[in-house]
Amino acid sequence: MPSPIELANDLQVEITNVDQARRPRKKPQAEVDLDNLAAQLQDLQQQSKRFLASHHYRNSYASSSGAGSDDGSDVPSLEVPPTLTGSGISTPSGDNVPRTPSNLSTLTTYFPTTPSGKPLSGSGRLRSPSPLGAGESSAPELQVPAAIAEEDTRPTSAQIFELAGRRVSSDSVYSQDQHARTQQQQHHGRPPRRPRSASLSVLQDTIDPRPQSCRRSSFDDVFDRAELASWFRSATPERRLQLPGTPVPYRPGHDRRHLSKDEIEVIGADGLPVSTPSKAKRKKLQKKRRPSPEKPHAQESSSQESKGSLWSHAKESFVATYCPVEAPPLILPSGPTDFEKTLYLKTNRLGLYTFGVFSFLSLSVGMWLFVISFVAFYWFGAIVFLLQIYLLISYTVSICGKDYDISKHHKILEENPVDPLTCPTVDIYLPCCKEPIEVLENTYKYVKQLQYPVPRLKVYVLDDGASDAVRSMAQQYGYNYILREDRPRLKKAGNLRWAFARTEGDFFAIFDADFCPRPDFLQEIIPIHLAKPDTAIVQTPQFFRTSADQSWVEQGAGAVQELFYRVVQINRNRFGASICVGSNAVYRRAALEEVGGTAEIGFSEDVHTGFYAVNRGWKVRYLPLCLACGICPDTPRAFFSQQMRWCMGSTTLLTNMDFWRSKLNPIQKICYLSGMMYYSAISLSIFMNPIPGVLMLWCRPQYVRYYNLAFAVPSIIYSIIAIRCWSKARYGFNVQFVMVIQSYAYLTAIKDRLFGRALAWVPSGDTKAHKNNKYRNMRILAWCWMTTVMGAVIAGTTYQILRGLPWYDCLPLIVLDVFNLFLAHRFLLWSGNI
């Protein structure tokens, strides 16, 4: 609601009160009072030049001279406003002041002067309670507002507002209490907030020290606009003032601010219907109340904005997934929980391998039927034979294996406790090379919590990155810092051998830069070394926690490792053929002293270290307790580099004559051989999957039948559904996506090994070191191969259907190729420069 001054400024044009003009009504008492008040003002303008104000609750605003009034009374006088003094208007005094009607006895008197005698502006009037109508008052009077124009003897609208003051009408439609409750309901239980100008609020608080609860209500609660309009029509018709229409009283659930003029006329000033509207009027009102439909151009604009937002969202999602410019958020690992510690104890191998053998036999039958279908397909039999040899070895070892006996391990812990006085000394090796400082600090924090006698434990930070920050952080944690002089010879292996020659612990443990051990890590492993002196290495799983916050590469790379550490390593452990994977293992110094430490090779030194230790007569034992947790590469490029490095190390061992001349028994050699054949089989699967269908479609279309898919269905179910039900990790399509990257990484490593090209080793944590051309070249190869396959399938299908081949016989082949394209699309499209 606008302020009184704003209303006064608006009262300058013709009255257009349609509802008041059309129907006569009886004047309410408030309008009669205003008419009487206007007449009194006309008489008041002709009297004396000064006036008296005998009742005011703050005498500090009165004249300090103490002069009495003209009639000799002792009533203290106030200063006459300058505008009134110079206007030639006489002011009343004493009993000559005209009386106000009885229902206006609660009006307040306005004193528009400051202590200095200057008039106040319209927005800052001084308010004080009036004693009009009180029994104690002997000379009640009414004060005239300050600014009365000399050229116009008629009262202005501002003067009307000044003299009327504030009141609560006794004949209003709603009482003040009911009005307050209604306002509170419309404001959801909170008292309504009336807009007030800042100047009025500050000045009112300065002049009137009473609390807000003691002051009168606002202007809107005092006047009825219809009454003011009636007064202006009768008293000053020549001014032709215009007032807004009669407001409809507030009622619960009824907001009158949005009602039209016709609706106000029908409802009436008192909120009740005054007449029954005509049929045309009712239709008009119903039409107004209906929600207006959007304009065509507005709908078009909204549709364009929606399309634009959908397109922008799709584009941003595509760029974030396939063309990121920033590395994914770094999620630091923590030590495995008690629940995660025992996740790999039960392999649940029976159901998994039963279905696996069935899918293997089914796929083998289909492959051999393809080979013998045409003499030109015999060459494919060599690839099928290698695949079957690998699967036969793998399934044989798995079926003959058995779960780890954890009860024997508990017995070893009881019989060989870690004595603080006699326990062996242990060194902790923490090799690093340009990994993020946050990752290193997280690892150092968990290493600090290892439960082992402090005098028997030393920690060494092996920094191949020559970082001052790493040196400072190592000193803060109390660790020994080692920076070798022959960097970067033999990469990580050279770093470990340098530290081995300068330390003297009975045992040493290795943690990669991202692995966080549990506090009981040494308490679980050292007793095994004490109980079995022929043990060179005790290896534990590399556990990777998967969560929804990780990138799709991290989720897939972490889940794909579970099968190896949960089943394969346990199976090999029965035959003494478990391999060393470097991190999360405890090494016996005596077993490596004769060779100067770890294997002297730049790729996969961990596998070679374990192999040579077994060849010298030592044992590599596997403990399937998750005692440390790490993080996987988070980008396809980093994962590609890691897998290529692992494959290079294993294929190097396979082509090494030391392996074939070793003292390992046949079963141990078969276990090592199956591990190395795994890389070859996965890399060959790139070509093995689509070739049979394409050749059959073009060369032997008479054998293309929809039921040929039955040979491949068990393998698809095994890889997508069976393993997913068996896995403890988040095993979804992300695993299939990263397995495509694995295939091309292994293919690159095997190609480089065959052509004698060395692979430059880079640490997994160094994100800047993975930007090599090998990843780009493999993506180009993948694009060319997938385009060729899809083109051959589409062209062959179209050609054979035109020749009369039923379309449903070609449908399974198209579905399989589309599915392979879906699995490869992440590798094909991802081109982030990170």
Short mmCIF file of C-alpha atoms in Angstrom, two decimals, residues 106-110 160-167 218-219 222:
data_model
loop_
_atom_site.label_atom_id
_atom_site.label_comp_id
_atom_site.label_asym_id
_atom_site.label_seq_id
_atom_site.Cartn_x
_atom_site.Cartn_y
_atom_site.Cartn_z
CA THR A 106 -9.04 8.93 19.24
CA LEU A 107 -7.43 11.05 16.51
CA THR A 108 -3.79 11.98 17.02
CA THR A 109 -2.49 15.54 16.84
CA TYR A 110 0.31 16.28 14.34
CA ILE A 160 -6.94 16.18 5.00
CA PHE A 161 -4.57 13.32 5.72
CA GLU A 162 -2.71 15.42 8.29
CA LEU A 163 -5.78 16.37 10.24
CA ALA A 164 -7.48 13.01 10.08
CA GLY A 165 -4.62 11.22 11.81
CA ARG A 166 -4.92 7.56 12.61
CA ARG A 167 -8.00 5.80 13.81
CA SER A 218 -1.25 2.81 9.64
CA PHE A 219 -3.19 5.03 7.26
CA VAL A 222 -8.13 4.56 9.14
#
